[in-house]
mmCIF file of C-alpha atoms in Angstrom:
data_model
loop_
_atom_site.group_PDB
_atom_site.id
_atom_site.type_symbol
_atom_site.label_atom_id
_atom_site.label_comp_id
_atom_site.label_asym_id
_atom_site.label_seq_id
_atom_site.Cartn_x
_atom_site.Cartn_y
_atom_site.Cartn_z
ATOM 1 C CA UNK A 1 18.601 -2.325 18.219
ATOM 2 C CA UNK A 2 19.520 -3.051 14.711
ATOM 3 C CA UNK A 3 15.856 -4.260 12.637
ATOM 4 C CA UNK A 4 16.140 -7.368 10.335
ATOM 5 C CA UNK A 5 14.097 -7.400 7.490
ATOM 6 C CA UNK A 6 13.648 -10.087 4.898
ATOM 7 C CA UNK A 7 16.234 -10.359 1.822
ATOM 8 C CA UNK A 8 13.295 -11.423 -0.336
ATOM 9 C CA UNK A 9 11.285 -8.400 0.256
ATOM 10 C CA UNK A 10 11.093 -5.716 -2.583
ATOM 11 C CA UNK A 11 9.341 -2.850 -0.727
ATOM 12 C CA UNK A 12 9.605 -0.837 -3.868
ATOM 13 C CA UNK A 13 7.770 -3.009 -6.248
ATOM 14 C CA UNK A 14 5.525 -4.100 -3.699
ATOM 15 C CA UNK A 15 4.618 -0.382 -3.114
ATOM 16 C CA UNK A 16 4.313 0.499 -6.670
ATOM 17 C CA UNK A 17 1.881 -2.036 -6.924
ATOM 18 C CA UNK A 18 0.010 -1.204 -3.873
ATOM 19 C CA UNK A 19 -0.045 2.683 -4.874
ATOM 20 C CA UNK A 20 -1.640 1.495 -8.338
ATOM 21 C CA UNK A 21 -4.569 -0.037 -6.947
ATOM 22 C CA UNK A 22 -5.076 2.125 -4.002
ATOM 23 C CA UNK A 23 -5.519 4.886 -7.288
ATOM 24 C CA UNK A 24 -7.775 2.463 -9.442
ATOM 25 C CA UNK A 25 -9.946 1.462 -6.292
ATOM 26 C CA UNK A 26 -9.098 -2.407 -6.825
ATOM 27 C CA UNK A 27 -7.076 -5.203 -5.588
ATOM 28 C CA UNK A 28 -3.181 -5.236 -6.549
ATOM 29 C CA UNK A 29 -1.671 -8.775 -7.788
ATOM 30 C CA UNK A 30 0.214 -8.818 -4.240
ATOM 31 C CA UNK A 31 0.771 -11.511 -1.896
ATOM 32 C CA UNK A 32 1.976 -9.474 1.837
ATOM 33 C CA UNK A 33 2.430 -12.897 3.475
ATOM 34 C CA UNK A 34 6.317 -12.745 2.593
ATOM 35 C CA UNK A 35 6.211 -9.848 4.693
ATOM 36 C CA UNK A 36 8.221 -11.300 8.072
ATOM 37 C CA UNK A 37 8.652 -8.729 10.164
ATOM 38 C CA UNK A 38 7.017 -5.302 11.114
ATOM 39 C CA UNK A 39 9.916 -3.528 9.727
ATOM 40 C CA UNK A 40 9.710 -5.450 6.498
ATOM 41 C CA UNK A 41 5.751 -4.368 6.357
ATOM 42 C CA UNK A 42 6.817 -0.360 7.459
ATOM 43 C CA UNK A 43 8.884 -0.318 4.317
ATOM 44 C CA UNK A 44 6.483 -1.041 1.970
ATOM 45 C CA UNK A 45 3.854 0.825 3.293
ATOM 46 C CA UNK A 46 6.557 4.131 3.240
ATOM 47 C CA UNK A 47 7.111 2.941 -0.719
ATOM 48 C CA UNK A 48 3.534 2.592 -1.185
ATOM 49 C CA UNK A 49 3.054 6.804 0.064
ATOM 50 C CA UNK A 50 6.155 7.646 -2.189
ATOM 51 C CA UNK A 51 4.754 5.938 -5.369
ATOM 52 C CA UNK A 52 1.927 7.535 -4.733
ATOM 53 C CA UNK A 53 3.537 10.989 -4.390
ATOM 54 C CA UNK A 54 0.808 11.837 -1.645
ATOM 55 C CA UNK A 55 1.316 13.815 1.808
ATOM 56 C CA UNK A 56 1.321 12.157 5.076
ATOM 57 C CA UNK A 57 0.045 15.020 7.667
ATOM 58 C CA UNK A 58 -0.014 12.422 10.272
ATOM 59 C CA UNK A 59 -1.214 8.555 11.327
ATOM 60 C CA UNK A 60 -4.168 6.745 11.785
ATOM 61 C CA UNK A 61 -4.548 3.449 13.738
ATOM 62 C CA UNK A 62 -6.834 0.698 13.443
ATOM 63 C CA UNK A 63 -7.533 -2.325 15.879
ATOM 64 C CA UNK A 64 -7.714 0.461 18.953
ATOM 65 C CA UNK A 65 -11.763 -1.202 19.698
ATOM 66 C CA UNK A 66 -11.368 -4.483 20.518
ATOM 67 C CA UNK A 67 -14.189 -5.643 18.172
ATOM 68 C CA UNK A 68 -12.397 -4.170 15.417
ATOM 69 C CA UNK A 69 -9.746 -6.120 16.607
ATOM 70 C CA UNK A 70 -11.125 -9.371 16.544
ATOM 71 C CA UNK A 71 -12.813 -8.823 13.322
ATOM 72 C CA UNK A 72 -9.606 -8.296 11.462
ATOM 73 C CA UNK A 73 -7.841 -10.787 13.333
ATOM 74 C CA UNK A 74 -5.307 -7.872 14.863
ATOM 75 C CA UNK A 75 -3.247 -8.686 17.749
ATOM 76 C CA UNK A 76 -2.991 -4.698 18.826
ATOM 77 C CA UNK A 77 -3.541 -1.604 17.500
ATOM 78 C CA UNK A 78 -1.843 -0.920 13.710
ATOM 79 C CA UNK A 79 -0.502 1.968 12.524
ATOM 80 C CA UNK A 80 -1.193 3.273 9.110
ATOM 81 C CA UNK A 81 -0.018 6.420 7.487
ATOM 82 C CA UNK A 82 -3.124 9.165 7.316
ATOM 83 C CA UNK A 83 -2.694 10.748 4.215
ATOM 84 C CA UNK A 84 -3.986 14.305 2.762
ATOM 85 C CA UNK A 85 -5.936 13.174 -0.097
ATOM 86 C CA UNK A 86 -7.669 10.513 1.549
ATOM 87 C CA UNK A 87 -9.538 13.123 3.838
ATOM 88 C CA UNK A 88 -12.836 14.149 2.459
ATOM 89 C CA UNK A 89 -15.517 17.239 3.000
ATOM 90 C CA UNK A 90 -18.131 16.389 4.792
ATOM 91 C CA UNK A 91 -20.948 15.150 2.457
ATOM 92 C CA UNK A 92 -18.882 14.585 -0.178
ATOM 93 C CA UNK A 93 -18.941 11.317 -2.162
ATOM 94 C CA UNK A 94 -16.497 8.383 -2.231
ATOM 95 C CA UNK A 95 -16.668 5.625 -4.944
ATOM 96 C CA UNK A 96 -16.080 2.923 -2.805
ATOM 97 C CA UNK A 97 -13.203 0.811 -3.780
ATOM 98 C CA UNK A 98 -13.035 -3.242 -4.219
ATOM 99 C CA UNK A 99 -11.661 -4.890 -0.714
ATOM 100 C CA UNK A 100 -13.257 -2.132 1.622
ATOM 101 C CA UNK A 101 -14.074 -3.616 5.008
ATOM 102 C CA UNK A 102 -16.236 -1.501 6.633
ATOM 103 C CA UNK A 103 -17.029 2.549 8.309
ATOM 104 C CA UNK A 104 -16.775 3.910 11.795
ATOM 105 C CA UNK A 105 -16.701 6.694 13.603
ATOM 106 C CA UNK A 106 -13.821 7.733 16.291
ATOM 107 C CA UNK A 107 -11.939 11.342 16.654
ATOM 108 C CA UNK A 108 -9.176 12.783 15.263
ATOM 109 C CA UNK A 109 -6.849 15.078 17.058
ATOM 110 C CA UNK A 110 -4.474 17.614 15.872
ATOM 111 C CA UNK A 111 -0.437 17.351 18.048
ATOM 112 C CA UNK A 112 0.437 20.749 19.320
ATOM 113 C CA UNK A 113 4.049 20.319 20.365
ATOM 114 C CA UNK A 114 6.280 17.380 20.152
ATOM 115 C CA UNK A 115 5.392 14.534 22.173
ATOM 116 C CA UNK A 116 6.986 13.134 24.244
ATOM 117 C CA UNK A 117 9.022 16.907 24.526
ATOM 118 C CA UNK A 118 11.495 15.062 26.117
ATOM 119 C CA UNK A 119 13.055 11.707 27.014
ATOM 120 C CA UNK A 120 11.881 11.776 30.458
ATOM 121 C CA UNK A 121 8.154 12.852 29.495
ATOM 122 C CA UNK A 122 6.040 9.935 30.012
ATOM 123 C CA UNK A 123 3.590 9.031 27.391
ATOM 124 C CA UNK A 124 0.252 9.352 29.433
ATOM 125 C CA UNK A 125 -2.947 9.837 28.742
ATOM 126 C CA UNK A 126 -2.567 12.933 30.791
ATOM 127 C CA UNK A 127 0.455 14.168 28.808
ATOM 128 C CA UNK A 128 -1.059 13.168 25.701
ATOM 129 C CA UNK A 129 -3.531 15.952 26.522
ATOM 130 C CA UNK A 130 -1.469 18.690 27.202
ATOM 131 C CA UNK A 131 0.437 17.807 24.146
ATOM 132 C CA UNK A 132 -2.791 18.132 21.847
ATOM 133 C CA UNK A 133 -4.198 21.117 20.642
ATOM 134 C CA UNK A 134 -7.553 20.342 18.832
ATOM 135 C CA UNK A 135 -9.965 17.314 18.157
ATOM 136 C CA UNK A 136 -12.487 16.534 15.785
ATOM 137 C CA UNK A 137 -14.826 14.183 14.445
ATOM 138 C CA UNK A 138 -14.356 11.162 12.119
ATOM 139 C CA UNK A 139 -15.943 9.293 9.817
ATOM 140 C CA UNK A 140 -13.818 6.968 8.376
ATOM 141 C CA UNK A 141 -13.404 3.314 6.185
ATOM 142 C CA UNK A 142 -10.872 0.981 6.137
ATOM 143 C CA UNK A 143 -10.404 -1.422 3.715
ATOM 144 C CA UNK A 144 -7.258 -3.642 1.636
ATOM 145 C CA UNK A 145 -5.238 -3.303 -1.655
ATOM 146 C CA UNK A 146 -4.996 -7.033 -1.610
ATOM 147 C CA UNK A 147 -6.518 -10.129 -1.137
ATOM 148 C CA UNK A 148 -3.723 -12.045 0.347
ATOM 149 C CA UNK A 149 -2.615 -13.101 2.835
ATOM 150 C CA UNK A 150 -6.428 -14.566 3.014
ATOM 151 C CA UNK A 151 -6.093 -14.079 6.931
ATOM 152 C CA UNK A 152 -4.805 -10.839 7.870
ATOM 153 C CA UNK A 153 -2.690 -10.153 10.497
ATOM 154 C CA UNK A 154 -0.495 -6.580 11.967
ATOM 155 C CA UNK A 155 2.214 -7.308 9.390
ATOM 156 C CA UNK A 156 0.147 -7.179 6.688
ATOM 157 C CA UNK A 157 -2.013 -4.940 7.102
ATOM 158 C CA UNK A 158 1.211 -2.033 8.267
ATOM 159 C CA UNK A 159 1.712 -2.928 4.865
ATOM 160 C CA UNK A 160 -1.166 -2.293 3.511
ATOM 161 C CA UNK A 161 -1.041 1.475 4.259
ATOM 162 C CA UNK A 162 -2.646 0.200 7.783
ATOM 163 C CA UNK A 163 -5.625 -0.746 6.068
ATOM 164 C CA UNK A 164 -6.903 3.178 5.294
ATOM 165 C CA UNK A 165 -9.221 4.302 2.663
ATOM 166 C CA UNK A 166 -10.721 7.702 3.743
ATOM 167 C CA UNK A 167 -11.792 9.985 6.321
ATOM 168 C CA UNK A 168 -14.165 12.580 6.612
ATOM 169 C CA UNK A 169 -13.399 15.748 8.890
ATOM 170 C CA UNK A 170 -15.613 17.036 11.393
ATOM 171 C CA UNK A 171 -15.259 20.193 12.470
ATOM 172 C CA UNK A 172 -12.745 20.911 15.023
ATOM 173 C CA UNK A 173 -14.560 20.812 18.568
ATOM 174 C CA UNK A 174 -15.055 24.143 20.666
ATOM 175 C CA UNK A 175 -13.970 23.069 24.495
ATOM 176 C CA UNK A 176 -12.639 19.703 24.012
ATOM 177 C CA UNK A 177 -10.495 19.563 26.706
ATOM 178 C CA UNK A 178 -13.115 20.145 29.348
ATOM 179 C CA UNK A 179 -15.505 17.738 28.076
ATOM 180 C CA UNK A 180 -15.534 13.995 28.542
ATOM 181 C CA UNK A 181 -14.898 12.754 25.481
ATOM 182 C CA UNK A 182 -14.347 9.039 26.909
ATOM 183 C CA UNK A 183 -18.110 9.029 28.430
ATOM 184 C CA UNK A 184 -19.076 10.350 24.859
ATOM 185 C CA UNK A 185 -21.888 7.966 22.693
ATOM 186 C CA UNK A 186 -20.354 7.190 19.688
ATOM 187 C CA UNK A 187 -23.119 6.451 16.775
ATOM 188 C CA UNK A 188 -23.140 5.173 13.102
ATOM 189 C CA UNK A 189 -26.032 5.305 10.753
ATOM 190 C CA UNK A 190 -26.643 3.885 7.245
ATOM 191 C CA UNK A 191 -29.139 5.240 5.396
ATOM 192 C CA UNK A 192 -31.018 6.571 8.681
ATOM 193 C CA UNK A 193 -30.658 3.744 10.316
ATOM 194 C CA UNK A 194 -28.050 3.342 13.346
ATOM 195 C CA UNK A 195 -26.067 0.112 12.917
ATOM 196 C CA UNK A 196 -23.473 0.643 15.558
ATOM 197 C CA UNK A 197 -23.270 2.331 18.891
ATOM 198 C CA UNK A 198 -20.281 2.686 21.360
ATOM 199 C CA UNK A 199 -18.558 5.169 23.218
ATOM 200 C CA UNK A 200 -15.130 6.948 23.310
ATOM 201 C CA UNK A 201 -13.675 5.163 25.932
ATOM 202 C CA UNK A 202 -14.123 1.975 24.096
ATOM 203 C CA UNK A 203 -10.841 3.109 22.112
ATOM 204 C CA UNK A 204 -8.382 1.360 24.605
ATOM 205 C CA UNK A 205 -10.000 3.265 27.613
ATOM 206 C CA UNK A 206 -10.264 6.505 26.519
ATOM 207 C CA UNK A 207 -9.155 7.799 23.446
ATOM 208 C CA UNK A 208 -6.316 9.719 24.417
ATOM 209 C CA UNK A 209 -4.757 6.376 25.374
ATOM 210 C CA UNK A 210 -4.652 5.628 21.900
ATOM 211 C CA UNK A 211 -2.621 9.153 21.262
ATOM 212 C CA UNK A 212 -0.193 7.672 23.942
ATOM 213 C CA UNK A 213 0.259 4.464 22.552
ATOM 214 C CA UNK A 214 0.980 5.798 19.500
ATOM 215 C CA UNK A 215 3.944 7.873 20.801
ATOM 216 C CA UNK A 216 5.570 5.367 22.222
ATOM 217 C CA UNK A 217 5.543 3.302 19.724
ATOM 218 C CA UNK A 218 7.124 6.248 17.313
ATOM 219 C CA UNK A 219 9.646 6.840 20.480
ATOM 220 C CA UNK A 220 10.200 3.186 20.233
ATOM 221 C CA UNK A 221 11.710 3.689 16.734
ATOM 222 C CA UNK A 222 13.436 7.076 17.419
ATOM 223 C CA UNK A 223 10.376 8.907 16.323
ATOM 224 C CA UNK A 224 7.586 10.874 17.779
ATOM 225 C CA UNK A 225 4.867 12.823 17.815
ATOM 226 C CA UNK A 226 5.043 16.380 16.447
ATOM 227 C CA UNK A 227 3.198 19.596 16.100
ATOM 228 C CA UNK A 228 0.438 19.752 13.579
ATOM 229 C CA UNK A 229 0.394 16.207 13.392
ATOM 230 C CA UNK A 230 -2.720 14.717 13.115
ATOM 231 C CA UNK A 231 -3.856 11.402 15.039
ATOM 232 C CA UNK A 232 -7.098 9.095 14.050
ATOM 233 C CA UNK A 233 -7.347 7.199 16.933
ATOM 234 C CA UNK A 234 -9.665 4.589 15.318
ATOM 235 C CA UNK A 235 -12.895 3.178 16.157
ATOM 236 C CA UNK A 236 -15.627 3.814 18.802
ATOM 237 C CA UNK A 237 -18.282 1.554 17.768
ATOM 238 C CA UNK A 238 -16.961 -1.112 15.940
ATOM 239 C CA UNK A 239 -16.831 -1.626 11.711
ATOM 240 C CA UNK A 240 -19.928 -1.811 9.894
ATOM 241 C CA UNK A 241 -20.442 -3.209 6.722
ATOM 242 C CA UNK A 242 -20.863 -0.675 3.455
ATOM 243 C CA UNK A 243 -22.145 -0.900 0.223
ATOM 244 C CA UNK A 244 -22.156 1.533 -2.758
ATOM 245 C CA UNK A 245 -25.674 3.579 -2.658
ATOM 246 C CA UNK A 246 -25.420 4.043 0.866
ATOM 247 C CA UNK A 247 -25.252 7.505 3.083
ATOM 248 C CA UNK A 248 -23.354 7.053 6.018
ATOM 249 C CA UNK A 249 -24.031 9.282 8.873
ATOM 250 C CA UNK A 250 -21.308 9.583 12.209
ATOM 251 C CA UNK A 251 -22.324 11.529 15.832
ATOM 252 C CA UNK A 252 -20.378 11.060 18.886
ATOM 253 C CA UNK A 253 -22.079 12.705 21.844
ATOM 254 C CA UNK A 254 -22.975 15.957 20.604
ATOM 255 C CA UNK A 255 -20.974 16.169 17.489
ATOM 256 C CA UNK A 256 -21.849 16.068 14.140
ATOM 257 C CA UNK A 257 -23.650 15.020 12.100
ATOM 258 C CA UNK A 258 -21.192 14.595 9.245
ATOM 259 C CA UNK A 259 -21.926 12.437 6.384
ATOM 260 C CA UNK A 260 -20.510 10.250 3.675
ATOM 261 C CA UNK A 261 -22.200 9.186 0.307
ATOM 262 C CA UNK A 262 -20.942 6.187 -1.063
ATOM 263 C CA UNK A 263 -21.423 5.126 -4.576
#
């Protein structure tokens, strides 16, 4: 099917602007609600990376929790392009940037063949297994670029490099497969305290449904998954709210810690 996008979009300029403020850590002079259609909001997030002249090693989606959802006013999941420089050490330091919305913790998992291999492989949770070949832990923020539209919605926040700020890598998890990730506690804490709870499966069931989803909607533009790809699949507890000073702190059943200090 042949994608219409809108004459008076200039993904370019748009981008530029975007890449300029995702550098400075404030909000770009740039209004995404002429953005129309999901194509239209795809090709200014792709000129935002290439102003930027960073790497994408893979994707990372937000609105997979349903609170997180709702929150951001996100009809589904959104996918957002997870970029090299925005992943961090853990306990490193991040100087948090104007328009963040808020820190979780989910996983990440590296692709270890192309997925779906084929046409006729279905894009299962099962599948989605065998086709992954590591998983770690994330912390990770989200925030915007801009301040309008006032009330976001999936096309503008696609645009909006799907809403990504940073991430910090866990280490990569010994025996993944054969635990239960799903049934795993998720946990945030600020400062010592915990301010959200949840578990994996509250990412759309289990988070390997999440890795699914995400392949077909890459098949669904002649894309896919492939190896050494790596997937965020977004939120296990919900988005808490941040503030410079702070020392974030992520677990998920017995993972981590791995920490964040904002300033």
């Amino acid at each position: 099917m042949l994608a219409l996008r809108t004459a008076s979009i200039d993904p370019d300029a748009q981008g530029r602007r975007l890449a300029q403020a995702r550098i400075a850590g404030n909000l770009a002079d740039v209004d995404l609600s002429s953005v129309m259609t999901l194509e239209d909001a795809e090709d200014v997030s792709d000129a935002t990376v290439r102003a930027l002249g960073w790497a994408q090693i893979g994707y990372a989606l937000v609105g997979t929790h349903p609170a997180v959802a709702r929150t951001l006013r996100l009809g589904g999941p959104v996918v957002g392009p997870l970029l090299r420089e925005a992943i961090l050490d853990d306990g490193g330091t991040l100087r948090l940037p104007r328009g963040a919305l808020g820190a979780s913790v989910g996983l990440t998992f590296m692709i270890g063949r192309s997925f779906p291999f084929t046409d006729e492989e279905a894009t299962t949770a099962r599948n989605a297994l065998g086709a992954c070949a590591a998983c770690r832990l994330d912390l990770h923020i989200v925030g915007r670029r801009t301040a309008l539209p006032t009330v976001l919605d999936e096309r503008a926040a696609t645009a909006d490099l799907g809403l990504e700020v940073a991430h910090v890598a866990g280490p990569w998890i010994d025996g993944w497969m054969s635990a239960d990730i799903a049934a795993g506690e998720a946990s945030l804490a600020i400062d010592g305290n915990v301010v959200a709870r949840g578990h994996g499966r509250d990412v759309m069931g289990d988070p390997l449904n999440a890795v699914a989803w995400l392949a077909r909607h890459l098949a669904d533009r002649g894309s896919g998954l492939n190896g050494g790809d790596l997937v965020s699949v977004g939120s296990c507890c919900g988005l808490a709210q941040v503030l410079p000073g702070q020392i974030l702190t992520a677990r998920l059943g017995g993972l981590g810690p791995i920490s964040l200090r904002l300033c």
